[in-house]
Amino acid sequence: MSSTVETTSDIRPFKVDIPDEALDDLRRRVAATNWPDKETVADQSQGVPLAMIQQLARYWMTDYDWRTCEGRLNALPQFITELDGLDIHFLHVRSQHEDALPLIINHGWPGSIIEQLKLIEPLRDPTAHGGTAEDAFHLVIPSMPGYGFSGKPTGTGWGPERMARAWAELMSRLGYRGYVAQGGDWGAFVVDQLGLQAPEGLQAIHTNMPATVPADVDKASLAGDPPPSGLSAEERRAYEQLLRTYGQVEYARYMAARPQTLYGIADSPVGLAAWLLDHNDADGQPAAAVTAALDRTTSATGELTRDELLDNITLYWLTNTGVSASRLYWEYKGGFFNAKGVAIPVAVTVFPGEQYQAPRTWTERAYPNLIYYNQVDEGGHFAAWEQPQLFASELRAAFRSLRPRGGRHE
């Protein structure tokens, strides 16, 4: 394949072009917010505190500049293609190293392709970011159906299983006969499904939210029962983390049950922002990284900043995808952290702030063809956003064993 995408009737170039009127309307709506009373507690147990969201709203209304994000997106090669009847938006950034390994990366909720932007240069051009030419990737980063600039499904059925089939078709359409896939959050569900489907050309997957929980442990944790006997100290810790996680996912349960009722997040920018910021985890992960970012204006090390949070929230607003993105929770009827039976090569990175830290013992059982496992010291649920340099180095290490010696990836 040539070093640039061939534009065909199946693959169309795309540029972001938000009208000034839409940005003016956003600011007017923020200014006109009908604020509720202040919470009656001194912590975040009732939700996003009034002072916190009002401070963010003031900045959003007066100082935040969407055009900076728009320019960053438009500096990258963006495309639209129809997959299984739906227009899918994606970034396709090829490395200058022709032997680079093709990699498709899947974001999650409440994220978007903006989560992956800081990964692009370290993965595309590793020689400028502490790696070698042999570490390079060609990158494909799609927006999930109902998210960002992708089309919104008008019928049911667009869950992780269908997305996995669509991503396999996308990689084939781009001419990649051999590739790897990565995902966290909902992206982890999609790459697990890719692993189960094992389409031709898929060599391995990497997940930073692995599905490793054995059946007996999964059953007990979902029921809130005591842990099964015989667990190691590390496994018991993971079990306690699962109980904590299942006790604080009301937002997910609501989207899984009644996504259409969330009219408020389609009508109020502040309502949307609060919904996307609230993870009800007692200032732990994933909300700790988000809360810290609200007061971080810049970061020399790539940590999440206030503008990056607003880039993502503003993308949801401008594309009116708050409700359409939520429907993914309604679509998915499978298990969450339970082992799925993926047999292809799998690489796993365990971040300390993830919703649970998968023990190596469970991971080896869940993924019998485990080619890489590492526990790192920093980062959480939004690892690519929070620690992009570390995340990029993990992806290099995770897939290094698949690199051909003197061969080429097509």
mmCIF file of C-alpha atoms in Angstrom:
data_model
loop_
_atom_site.group_PDB
_atom_site.id
_atom_site.type_symbol
_atom_site.label_atom_id
_atom_site.label_comp_id
_atom_site.label_asym_id
_atom_site.label_seq_id
_atom_site.Cartn_x
_atom_site.Cartn_y
_atom_site.Cartn_z
ATOM 1 C CA MET A 1 0.000 0.000 0.000
ATOM 2 C CA SER A 2 1.234 3.510 -0.714
ATOM 3 C CA SER A 3 2.178 5.887 2.069
ATOM 4 C CA THR A 4 -1.086 7.804 1.732
ATOM 5 C CA VAL A 5 -4.688 6.673 1.540
ATOM 6 C CA GLU A 6 -6.081 6.329 -1.940
ATOM 7 C CA THR A 7 -9.329 8.305 -2.004
ATOM 8 C CA THR A 8 -12.044 6.191 -3.560
ATOM 9 C CA SER A 9 -15.810 6.241 -3.603
ATOM 10 C CA ASP A 10 -15.627 4.025 -0.514
ATOM 11 C CA ILE A 11 -13.269 6.287 1.468
ATOM 12 C CA ARG A 12 -13.895 10.034 1.505
ATOM 13 C CA PRO A 13 -11.685 12.770 3.026
ATOM 14 C CA PHE A 14 -13.190 14.622 5.980
ATOM 15 C CA LYS A 15 -12.534 17.960 7.665
ATOM 16 C CA VAL A 16 -14.142 19.379 10.795
ATOM 17 C CA ASP A 17 -15.927 22.660 10.087
ATOM 18 C CA ILE A 18 -18.137 23.823 12.939
ATOM 19 C CA PRO A 19 -20.115 26.996 12.118
ATOM 20 C CA ASP A 20 -19.530 30.052 14.310
ATOM 21 C CA GLU A 21 -23.264 30.040 15.001
ATOM 22 C CA ALA A 22 -23.001 26.681 16.748
ATOM 23 C CA LEU A 23 -20.241 27.946 19.037
ATOM 24 C CA ASP A 24 -22.191 31.135 19.780
ATOM 25 C CA ASP A 25 -25.244 29.029 20.638
ATOM 26 C CA LEU A 26 -23.142 26.866 22.960
ATOM 27 C CA ARG A 27 -21.937 29.906 24.889
ATOM 28 C CA ARG A 28 -25.464 31.322 25.098
ATOM 29 C CA ARG A 29 -26.797 28.058 26.463
ATOM 30 C CA VAL A 30 -24.053 27.837 29.072
ATOM 31 C CA ALA A 31 -24.802 31.420 30.144
ATOM 32 C CA ALA A 32 -28.517 30.634 30.405
ATOM 33 C CA THR A 33 -28.085 27.528 32.588
ATOM 34 C CA ASN A 34 -30.823 27.150 35.196
ATOM 35 C CA TRP A 35 -28.649 26.176 38.160
ATOM 36 C CA PRO A 36 -29.905 23.931 40.957
ATOM 37 C CA ASP A 37 -29.258 24.595 44.633
ATOM 38 C CA LYS A 38 -25.888 23.741 46.114
ATOM 39 C CA GLU A 39 -25.429 20.170 47.308
ATOM 40 C CA THR A 40 -26.126 19.574 51.008
ATOM 41 C CA VAL A 41 -22.905 17.656 51.704
ATOM 42 C CA ALA A 42 -19.255 18.648 51.808
ATOM 43 C CA ASP A 43 -18.081 15.894 49.467
ATOM 44 C CA GLN A 44 -19.050 14.558 46.041
ATOM 45 C CA SER A 45 -21.432 11.885 47.298
ATOM 46 C CA GLN A 46 -24.427 13.691 45.742
ATOM 47 C CA GLY A 47 -22.715 14.213 42.388
ATOM 48 C CA VAL A 48 -20.635 16.889 40.685
ATOM 49 C CA PRO A 49 -20.437 19.825 43.132
ATOM 50 C CA LEU A 50 -22.078 23.073 42.097
ATOM 51 C CA ALA A 51 -18.934 25.177 42.567
ATOM 52 C CA MET A 52 -16.887 22.769 40.451
ATOM 53 C CA ILE A 53 -19.244 22.748 37.486
ATOM 54 C CA GLN A 54 -19.888 26.507 37.692
ATOM 55 C CA GLN A 55 -16.153 27.197 37.574
ATOM 56 C CA LEU A 56 -15.813 24.965 34.511
ATOM 57 C CA ALA A 57 -18.851 26.588 32.891
ATOM 58 C CA ARG A 58 -17.425 30.079 33.324
ATOM 59 C CA TYR A 59 -14.200 29.066 31.616
ATOM 60 C CA TRP A 60 -16.094 27.197 28.873
ATOM 61 C CA MET A 61 -18.223 30.259 28.184
ATOM 62 C CA THR A 62 -15.531 32.936 28.226
ATOM 63 C CA ASP A 63 -12.040 31.549 27.539
ATOM 64 C CA TYR A 64 -12.192 28.066 26.004
ATOM 65 C CA ASP A 65 -11.429 27.922 22.258
ATOM 66 C CA TRP A 66 -12.829 24.978 20.295
ATOM 67 C CA ARG A 67 -10.953 26.110 17.194
ATOM 68 C CA THR A 68 -7.674 24.921 18.719
ATOM 69 C CA CYS A 69 -9.011 21.379 18.923
ATOM 70 C CA GLU A 70 -10.600 21.657 15.499
ATOM 71 C CA GLY A 71 -7.264 22.723 14.034
ATOM 72 C CA ARG A 72 -5.501 19.827 15.694
ATOM 73 C CA LEU A 73 -7.989 17.383 14.226
ATOM 74 C CA ASN A 74 -7.800 18.951 10.794
ATOM 75 C CA ALA A 75 -4.015 18.658 10.819
ATOM 76 C CA LEU A 76 -4.522 14.882 10.778
ATOM 77 C CA PRO A 77 -5.755 12.719 7.876
ATOM 78 C CA GLN A 78 -9.477 12.118 8.530
ATOM 79 C CA PHE A 79 -11.876 10.055 6.478
ATOM 80 C CA ILE A 80 -15.449 8.762 6.281
ATOM 81 C CA THR A 81 -16.384 5.339 4.959
ATOM 82 C CA GLU A 82 -19.593 3.340 5.046
ATOM 83 C CA LEU A 83 -19.376 0.152 7.073
ATOM 84 C CA ASP A 84 -22.374 -2.148 7.420
ATOM 85 C CA GLY A 85 -24.710 0.640 6.305
ATOM 86 C CA LEU A 86 -23.335 3.356 8.596
ATOM 87 C CA ASP A 87 -20.886 6.188 7.922
ATOM 88 C CA ILE A 88 -17.817 5.795 10.139
ATOM 89 C CA HIS A 89 -15.344 8.602 10.778
ATOM 90 C CA PHE A 90 -11.725 7.658 11.385
ATOM 91 C CA LEU A 91 -8.202 8.992 11.572
ATOM 92 C CA HIS A 92 -5.631 7.211 9.435
ATOM 93 C CA VAL A 93 -2.090 8.299 10.234
ATOM 94 C CA ARG A 94 0.668 6.334 8.547
ATOM 95 C CA SER A 95 4.216 6.283 9.854
ATOM 96 C CA GLN A 96 7.115 7.393 7.707
ATOM 97 C CA HIS A 97 8.560 3.956 8.462
ATOM 98 C CA GLU A 98 7.080 1.690 5.807
ATOM 99 C CA ASP A 99 7.629 -1.435 7.925
ATOM 100 C CA ALA A 100 5.396 -0.024 10.677
ATOM 101 C CA LEU A 101 2.842 -2.330 12.274
ATOM 102 C CA PRO A 102 -0.797 -1.388 11.490
ATOM 103 C CA LEU A 103 -2.787 -0.743 14.668
ATOM 104 C CA ILE A 104 -6.476 0.068 15.108
ATOM 105 C CA ILE A 105 -7.321 1.770 18.424
ATOM 106 C CA ASN A 106 -10.836 1.881 19.862
ATOM 107 C CA HIS A 107 -11.913 4.573 22.357
ATOM 108 C CA GLY A 108 -14.638 4.218 24.992
ATOM 109 C CA TRP A 109 -17.300 6.216 26.873
ATOM 110 C CA PRO A 110 -17.368 9.051 27.856
ATOM 111 C CA GLY A 111 -14.455 9.465 25.493
ATOM 112 C CA SER A 112 -13.842 9.878 21.803
ATOM 113 C CA ILE A 113 -10.926 9.902 19.392
ATOM 114 C CA ILE A 114 -9.682 12.910 21.384
ATOM 115 C CA GLU A 115 -8.511 10.401 24.018
ATOM 116 C CA GLN A 116 -5.982 9.013 21.542
ATOM 117 C CA LEU A 117 -4.594 12.223 20.030
ATOM 118 C CA LYS A 118 -1.570 12.342 22.336
ATOM 119 C CA LEU A 119 -0.633 8.791 21.332
ATOM 120 C CA ILE A 120 -0.308 9.530 17.635
ATOM 121 C CA GLU A 121 3.163 11.050 17.439
ATOM 122 C CA PRO A 122 4.881 8.648 19.892
ATOM 123 C CA LEU A 123 3.438 5.683 17.990
ATOM 124 C CA ARG A 124 3.828 7.052 14.468
ATOM 125 C CA ASP A 125 7.314 8.492 14.981
ATOM 126 C CA PRO A 126 8.913 6.568 17.861
ATOM 127 C CA THR A 127 12.449 7.719 17.026
ATOM 128 C CA ALA A 128 11.467 11.207 18.211
ATOM 129 C CA HIS A 129 9.886 9.865 21.398
ATOM 130 C CA GLY A 130 12.342 7.465 22.999
ATOM 131 C CA GLY A 131 11.771 4.476 20.719
ATOM 132 C CA THR A 132 13.302 3.015 17.595
ATOM 133 C CA ALA A 133 12.120 2.757 14.005
ATOM 134 C CA GLU A 134 11.206 -0.872 14.671
ATOM 135 C CA ASP A 135 8.577 0.377 17.172
ATOM 136 C CA ALA A 136 6.561 2.358 14.598
ATOM 137 C CA PHE A 137 2.833 1.935 13.957
ATOM 138 C CA HIS A 138 0.452 2.906 11.174
ATOM 139 C CA LEU A 139 -2.609 4.151 13.079
ATOM 140 C CA VAL A 140 -6.321 3.782 12.421
ATOM 141 C CA ILE A 141 -8.520 5.451 15.059
ATOM 142 C CA PRO A 142 -12.278 5.224 14.377
ATOM 143 C CA SER A 143 -15.118 7.012 16.113
ATOM 144 C CA MET A 144 -17.579 4.422 17.391
ATOM 145 C CA PRO A 145 -21.102 4.458 15.908
ATOM 146 C CA GLY A 146 -23.121 7.187 17.603
ATOM 147 C CA TYR A 147 -19.964 8.978 18.734
ATOM 148 C CA GLY A 148 -18.182 12.024 17.362
ATOM 149 C CA PHE A 149 -18.413 12.445 13.599
ATOM 150 C CA SER A 150 -19.518 8.875 12.902
ATOM 151 C CA GLY A 151 -23.094 8.206 11.895
ATOM 152 C CA LYS A 152 -25.793 7.546 14.489
ATOM 153 C CA PRO A 153 -27.524 4.173 14.223
ATOM 154 C CA THR A 154 -31.233 4.501 13.465
ATOM 155 C CA GLY A 155 -31.924 0.909 14.471
ATOM 156 C CA THR A 156 -30.700 -1.520 17.068
ATOM 157 C CA GLY A 157 -27.780 -3.905 16.885
ATOM 158 C CA TRP A 158 -24.647 -1.750 17.003
ATOM 159 C CA GLY A 159 -22.934 -3.356 19.960
ATOM 160 C CA PRO A 160 -19.284 -4.424 20.399
ATOM 161 C CA GLU A 161 -19.767 -7.571 18.318
ATOM 162 C CA ARG A 162 -20.909 -5.624 15.255
ATOM 163 C CA MET A 163 -18.242 -2.974 15.776
ATOM 164 C CA ALA A 164 -15.582 -5.661 15.778
ATOM 165 C CA ARG A 165 -16.804 -6.940 12.412
ATOM 166 C CA ALA A 166 -16.848 -3.372 11.087
ATOM 167 C CA TRP A 167 -13.281 -2.676 12.238
ATOM 168 C CA ALA A 168 -12.061 -5.858 10.549
ATOM 169 C CA GLU A 169 -13.711 -4.681 7.329
ATOM 170 C CA LEU A 170 -12.165 -1.227 7.757
ATOM 171 C CA MET A 171 -8.649 -2.632 8.096
ATOM 172 C CA SER A 172 -9.200 -4.822 5.053
ATOM 173 C CA ARG A 173 -10.543 -1.882 3.046
ATOM 174 C CA LEU A 174 -7.438 0.108 3.933
ATOM 175 C CA GLY A 175 -5.305 -2.672 2.525
ATOM 176 C CA TYR A 176 -3.846 -4.063 5.735
ATOM 177 C CA ARG A 177 -3.393 -7.820 5.505
ATOM 178 C CA GLY A 178 -1.830 -8.018 8.955
ATOM 179 C CA TYR A 179 -2.647 -5.767 11.914
ATOM 180 C CA VAL A 180 -3.163 -5.542 15.679
ATOM 181 C CA ALA A 181 -5.914 -3.903 17.757
ATOM 182 C CA GLN A 182 -6.069 -2.013 21.044
ATOM 183 C CA GLY A 183 -8.878 -0.916 23.337
ATOM 184 C CA GLY A 184 -9.815 0.261 26.805
ATOM 185 C CA ASP A 185 -13.228 0.851 28.355
ATOM 186 C CA TRP A 186 -15.758 -0.024 25.588
ATOM 187 C CA GLY A 187 -12.800 -0.430 23.282
ATOM 188 C CA ALA A 188 -11.715 -3.351 25.440
ATOM 189 C CA PHE A 189 -15.054 -5.043 24.768
ATOM 190 C CA VAL A 190 -14.628 -4.459 21.047
ATOM 191 C CA VAL A 191 -11.104 -5.885 20.889
ATOM 192 C CA ASP A 192 -12.187 -8.903 22.942
ATOM 193 C CA GLN A 193 -14.892 -9.468 20.338
ATOM 194 C CA LEU A 194 -12.293 -9.069 17.598
ATOM 195 C CA GLY A 195 -10.266 -11.710 19.399
ATOM 196 C CA LEU A 196 -13.242 -14.061 19.549
ATOM 197 C CA GLN A 197 -14.094 -13.500 15.888
ATOM 198 C CA ALA A 198 -10.408 -13.798 14.889
ATOM 199 C CA PRO A 199 -10.826 -12.215 11.434
ATOM 200 C CA GLU A 200 -8.194 -12.879 8.821
ATOM 201 C CA GLY A 201 -5.279 -10.500 9.303
ATOM 202 C CA LEU A 202 -5.743 -9.864 13.034
ATOM 203 C CA GLN A 203 -2.502 -10.904 14.702
ATOM 204 C CA ALA A 204 -3.126 -9.883 18.339
ATOM 205 C CA ILE A 205 -4.989 -7.525 20.641
ATOM 206 C CA HIS A 206 -3.901 -5.309 23.525
ATOM 207 C CA THR A 207 -6.297 -4.357 26.293
ATOM 208 C CA ASN A 208 -5.889 -2.043 29.254
ATOM 209 C CA MET A 209 -9.208 -3.174 30.757
ATOM 210 C CA PRO A 210 -8.886 -6.950 30.470
ATOM 211 C CA ALA A 211 -11.761 -9.374 30.954
ATOM 212 C CA THR A 212 -10.148 -11.980 33.181
ATOM 213 C CA VAL A 213 -12.530 -12.768 36.035
ATOM 214 C CA PRO A 214 -13.186 -16.521 36.476
ATOM 215 C CA ALA A 215 -16.814 -17.647 36.329
ATOM 216 C CA ASP A 216 -17.200 -18.393 40.061
ATOM 217 C CA VAL A 217 -15.594 -15.097 41.054
ATOM 218 C CA ASP A 218 -17.682 -13.192 38.519
ATOM 219 C CA LYS A 219 -20.911 -14.705 39.822
ATOM 220 C CA ALA A 220 -20.055 -13.922 43.427
ATOM 221 C CA SER A 221 -18.925 -10.359 42.742
ATOM 222 C CA LEU A 222 -22.030 -9.496 40.738
ATOM 223 C CA ALA A 223 -24.171 -10.786 43.598
ATOM 224 C CA GLY A 224 -22.098 -8.949 46.211
ATOM 225 C CA ASP A 225 -21.329 -12.235 47.966
ATOM 226 C CA PRO A 226 -18.191 -13.089 49.943
ATOM 227 C CA PRO A 227 -15.285 -14.124 47.714
ATOM 228 C CA PRO A 228 -14.883 -17.799 46.796
ATOM 229 C CA SER A 229 -12.368 -19.670 48.912
ATOM 230 C CA GLY A 230 -8.827 -20.214 47.771
ATOM 231 C CA LEU A 231 -8.110 -16.763 46.353
ATOM 232 C CA SER A 232 -4.602 -15.384 46.719
ATOM 233 C CA ALA A 233 -4.011 -12.001 48.358
ATOM 234 C CA GLU A 234 -3.752 -10.365 44.924
ATOM 235 C CA GLU A 235 -6.942 -12.053 43.754
ATOM 236 C CA ARG A 236 -8.787 -11.014 46.931
ATOM 237 C CA ARG A 237 -7.717 -7.424 46.334
ATOM 238 C CA ALA A 238 -9.062 -7.631 42.785
ATOM 239 C CA TYR A 239 -12.305 -9.067 44.161
ATOM 240 C CA GLU A 240 -12.717 -6.133 46.544
ATOM 241 C CA GLN A 241 -12.067 -3.741 43.653
ATOM 242 C CA LEU A 242 -14.806 -5.443 41.638
ATOM 243 C CA LEU A 243 -17.273 -5.020 44.508
ATOM 244 C CA ARG A 244 -16.357 -1.338 44.751
ATOM 245 C CA THR A 245 -16.781 -0.851 40.999
ATOM 246 C CA TYR A 246 -20.156 -2.594 40.838
ATOM 247 C CA GLY A 247 -21.335 -0.402 43.706
ATOM 248 C CA GLN A 248 -20.680 2.860 41.893
ATOM 249 C CA VAL A 249 -21.907 2.477 38.320
ATOM 250 C CA GLU A 250 -25.381 3.961 38.575
ATOM 251 C CA TYR A 251 -24.710 6.073 35.473
ATOM 252 C CA ALA A 252 -24.001 2.903 33.480
ATOM 253 C CA ARG A 253 -27.095 1.145 34.799
ATOM 254 C CA TYR A 254 -29.258 4.095 33.823
ATOM 255 C CA MET A 255 -27.880 4.279 30.285
ATOM 256 C CA ALA A 256 -28.314 0.525 29.968
ATOM 257 C CA ALA A 257 -31.958 0.832 31.014
ATOM 258 C CA ARG A 258 -33.261 4.215 29.817
ATOM 259 C CA PRO A 259 -30.866 6.067 27.472
ATOM 260 C CA GLN A 260 -33.635 7.862 25.595
ATOM 261 C CA THR A 261 -34.768 9.601 28.778
ATOM 262 C CA LEU A 262 -31.536 11.616 28.911
ATOM 263 C CA TYR A 263 -33.042 14.559 27.037
ATOM 264 C CA GLY A 264 -31.355 16.985 29.405
ATOM 265 C CA ILE A 265 -27.882 16.180 28.095
ATOM 266 C CA ALA A 266 -29.029 16.975 24.554
ATOM 267 C CA ASP A 267 -30.567 20.295 25.640
ATOM 268 C CA SER A 268 -28.101 21.667 28.194
ATOM 269 C CA PRO A 269 -24.321 21.869 27.691
ATOM 270 C CA VAL A 270 -23.807 22.016 31.452
ATOM 271 C CA GLY A 271 -26.080 19.019 31.921
ATOM 272 C CA LEU A 272 -24.000 17.123 29.360
ATOM 273 C CA ALA A 273 -20.727 18.162 30.994
ATOM 274 C CA ALA A 274 -21.860 17.057 34.445
ATOM 275 C CA TRP A 275 -23.064 13.697 33.076
ATOM 276 C CA LEU A 276 -19.755 13.041 31.324
ATOM 277 C CA LEU A 277 -17.727 14.052 34.377
ATOM 278 C CA ASP A 278 -19.562 12.029 37.033
ATOM 279 C CA HIS A 279 -18.308 8.516 37.737
ATOM 280 C CA ASN A 280 -19.437 8.245 41.386
ATOM 281 C CA ASP A 281 -16.246 6.668 42.646
ATOM 282 C CA ALA A 282 -15.573 8.697 45.785
ATOM 283 C CA ASP A 283 -12.799 10.683 44.080
ATOM 284 C CA GLY A 284 -11.018 7.489 43.099
ATOM 285 C CA GLN A 285 -10.537 6.249 39.559
ATOM 286 C CA PRO A 286 -11.598 7.129 36.998
ATOM 287 C CA ALA A 287 -12.885 10.425 38.391
ATOM 288 C CA ALA A 288 -9.668 11.337 40.223
ATOM 289 C CA ALA A 289 -7.826 11.981 36.972
ATOM 290 C CA VAL A 290 -10.759 14.000 35.638
ATOM 291 C CA THR A 291 -11.152 16.069 38.806
ATOM 292 C CA ALA A 292 -7.424 16.815 38.925
ATOM 293 C CA ALA A 293 -7.514 17.924 35.284
ATOM 294 C CA LEU A 294 -10.129 20.577 35.990
ATOM 295 C CA ASP A 295 -7.410 22.634 37.702
ATOM 296 C CA ARG A 296 -4.547 21.727 35.317
ATOM 297 C CA THR A 297 -4.108 24.288 32.555
ATOM 298 C CA THR A 298 -0.939 22.805 31.043
ATOM 299 C CA SER A 299 1.163 19.679 31.396
ATOM 300 C CA ALA A 300 4.708 19.099 30.193
ATOM 301 C CA THR A 301 4.353 15.350 30.763
ATOM 302 C CA GLY A 302 1.086 14.798 28.917
ATOM 303 C CA GLU A 303 -1.265 14.608 31.893
ATOM 304 C CA LEU A 304 -4.913 15.379 31.299
ATOM 305 C CA THR A 305 -5.776 19.095 31.226
ATOM 306 C CA ARG A 306 -8.919 21.195 31.514
ATOM 307 C CA ASP A 307 -8.909 22.104 27.818
ATOM 308 C CA GLU A 308 -8.609 18.428 26.826
ATOM 309 C CA LEU A 309 -11.639 17.603 28.958
ATOM 310 C CA LEU A 310 -13.561 20.431 27.325
ATOM 311 C CA ASP A 311 -12.417 19.350 23.861
ATOM 312 C CA ASN A 312 -14.093 16.015 24.475
ATOM 313 C CA ILE A 313 -17.244 17.449 26.082
ATOM 314 C CA THR A 314 -17.561 20.058 23.339
ATOM 315 C CA LEU A 315 -17.240 17.376 20.667
ATOM 316 C CA TYR A 316 -20.183 15.546 22.246
ATOM 317 C CA TRP A 317 -22.185 18.775 22.304
ATOM 318 C CA LEU A 318 -21.441 19.921 18.778
ATOM 319 C CA THR A 319 -22.243 16.493 17.321
ATOM 320 C CA ASN A 320 -25.305 16.006 19.581
ATOM 321 C CA THR A 321 -24.106 12.540 20.542
ATOM 322 C CA GLY A 322 -24.823 12.498 24.282
ATOM 323 C CA VAL A 323 -27.849 10.232 23.873
ATOM 324 C CA SER A 324 -26.700 8.270 20.814
ATOM 325 C CA ALA A 325 -23.445 7.382 22.591
ATOM 326 C CA SER A 326 -25.362 6.309 25.689
ATOM 327 C CA ARG A 327 -27.306 3.696 23.735
ATOM 328 C CA LEU A 328 -24.215 1.480 23.580
ATOM 329 C CA TYR A 329 -24.918 0.561 27.204
ATOM 330 C CA TRP A 330 -28.441 -0.486 26.225
ATOM 331 C CA GLU A 331 -27.161 -2.506 23.257
ATOM 332 C CA TYR A 332 -24.687 -4.655 25.152
ATOM 333 C CA LYS A 333 -26.193 -7.655 26.938
ATOM 334 C CA GLY A 334 -23.017 -9.615 27.723
ATOM 335 C CA GLY A 335 -20.792 -9.804 30.771
ATOM 336 C CA PHE A 336 -18.293 -7.161 31.756
ATOM 337 C CA PHE A 337 -15.070 -8.342 33.331
ATOM 338 C CA ASN A 338 -15.712 -12.079 32.916
ATOM 339 C CA ALA A 339 -13.331 -14.149 30.790
ATOM 340 C CA LYS A 340 -14.683 -14.451 27.241
ATOM 341 C CA GLY A 341 -12.551 -17.260 25.819
ATOM 342 C CA VAL A 342 -10.236 -15.265 23.530
ATOM 343 C CA ALA A 343 -7.693 -17.658 22.047
ATOM 344 C CA ILE A 344 -5.613 -15.424 19.760
ATOM 345 C CA PRO A 345 -2.453 -13.683 21.077
ATOM 346 C CA VAL A 346 -3.300 -11.092 23.741
ATOM 347 C CA ALA A 347 -1.239 -8.393 25.466
ATOM 348 C CA VAL A 348 -2.352 -6.809 28.740
ATOM 349 C CA THR A 349 -1.248 -3.717 30.630
ATOM 350 C CA VAL A 350 -2.632 -3.263 34.142
ATOM 351 C CA PHE A 351 -2.841 0.358 35.285
ATOM 352 C CA PRO A 352 -3.043 1.040 39.036
ATOM 353 C CA GLY A 353 -6.114 3.247 38.784
ATOM 354 C CA GLU A 354 -8.184 0.902 36.608
ATOM 355 C CA GLN A 355 -11.545 -0.261 37.916
ATOM 356 C CA TYR A 356 -9.882 -3.479 38.978
ATOM 357 C CA GLN A 357 -6.297 -4.666 38.710
ATOM 358 C CA ALA A 358 -6.306 -7.976 36.872
ATOM 359 C CA PRO A 359 -3.988 -10.485 38.570
ATOM 360 C CA ARG A 360 -1.551 -12.363 36.370
ATOM 361 C CA THR A 361 -3.108 -15.667 37.478
ATOM 362 C CA TRP A 362 -6.552 -14.722 36.189
ATOM 363 C CA THR A 363 -5.077 -13.130 33.058
ATOM 364 C CA GLU A 364 -3.146 -16.244 32.082
ATOM 365 C CA ARG A 365 -6.280 -18.359 32.461
ATOM 366 C CA ALA A 366 -8.520 -15.929 30.568
ATOM 367 C CA TYR A 367 -6.055 -15.410 27.730
ATOM 368 C CA PRO A 368 -4.174 -18.704 27.223
ATOM 369 C CA ASN A 369 -2.166 -17.154 24.380
ATOM 370 C CA LEU A 370 -0.880 -14.291 26.547
ATOM 371 C CA ILE A 371 2.138 -12.688 24.869
ATOM 372 C CA TYR A 372 2.634 -9.750 27.233
ATOM 373 C CA TYR A 373 1.570 -8.803 30.773
ATOM 374 C CA ASN A 374 2.780 -5.806 32.743
ATOM 375 C CA GLN A 375 1.651 -3.863 35.785
ATOM 376 C CA VAL A 376 2.680 -0.216 35.607
ATOM 377 C CA ASP A 377 2.951 2.383 38.362
ATOM 378 C CA GLU A 378 0.949 5.290 36.949
ATOM 379 C CA GLY A 379 -2.286 5.892 35.101
ATOM 380 C CA GLY A 380 -5.866 4.844 35.426
ATOM 381 C CA HIS A 381 -9.017 4.209 33.457
ATOM 382 C CA PHE A 382 -8.255 6.897 30.847
ATOM 383 C CA ALA A 383 -4.677 5.708 30.538
ATOM 384 C CA ALA A 384 -4.000 6.957 26.995
ATOM 385 C CA TRP A 385 -5.246 10.400 28.023
ATOM 386 C CA GLU A 386 -3.566 10.456 31.438
ATOM 387 C CA GLN A 387 -0.176 8.896 30.643
ATOM 388 C CA PRO A 388 0.341 8.962 26.864
ATOM 389 C CA GLN A 389 4.103 8.408 26.924
ATOM 390 C CA LEU A 390 3.791 5.424 29.243
ATOM 391 C CA PHE A 391 0.861 4.091 27.245
ATOM 392 C CA ALA A 392 2.793 4.382 23.987
ATOM 393 C CA SER A 393 5.785 2.570 25.476
ATOM 394 C CA GLU A 394 3.483 -0.210 26.648
ATOM 395 C CA LEU A 395 2.060 -0.674 23.162
ATOM 396 C CA ARG A 396 5.554 -0.863 21.708
ATOM 397 C CA ALA A 397 6.540 -3.512 24.227
ATOM 398 C CA ALA A 398 3.241 -5.374 23.966
ATOM 399 C CA PHE A 399 3.529 -6.062 20.244
ATOM 400 C CA ARG A 400 7.306 -6.245 19.882
ATOM 401 C CA SER A 401 7.318 -10.028 19.649
ATOM 402 C CA LEU A 402 5.117 -9.803 16.527
ATOM 403 C CA ARG A 403 7.490 -7.607 14.582
ATOM 404 C CA PRO A 404 8.952 -9.399 11.579
ATOM 405 C CA ARG A 405 12.703 -9.772 11.459
ATOM 406 C CA GLY A 406 13.513 -8.143 8.166
ATOM 407 C CA GLY A 407 9.963 -8.646 6.927
ATOM 408 C CA ARG A 408 7.264 -6.160 6.002
ATOM 409 C CA HIS A 409 3.726 -5.475 7.138
ATOM 410 C CA GLU A 410 1.438 -4.875 4.202
#
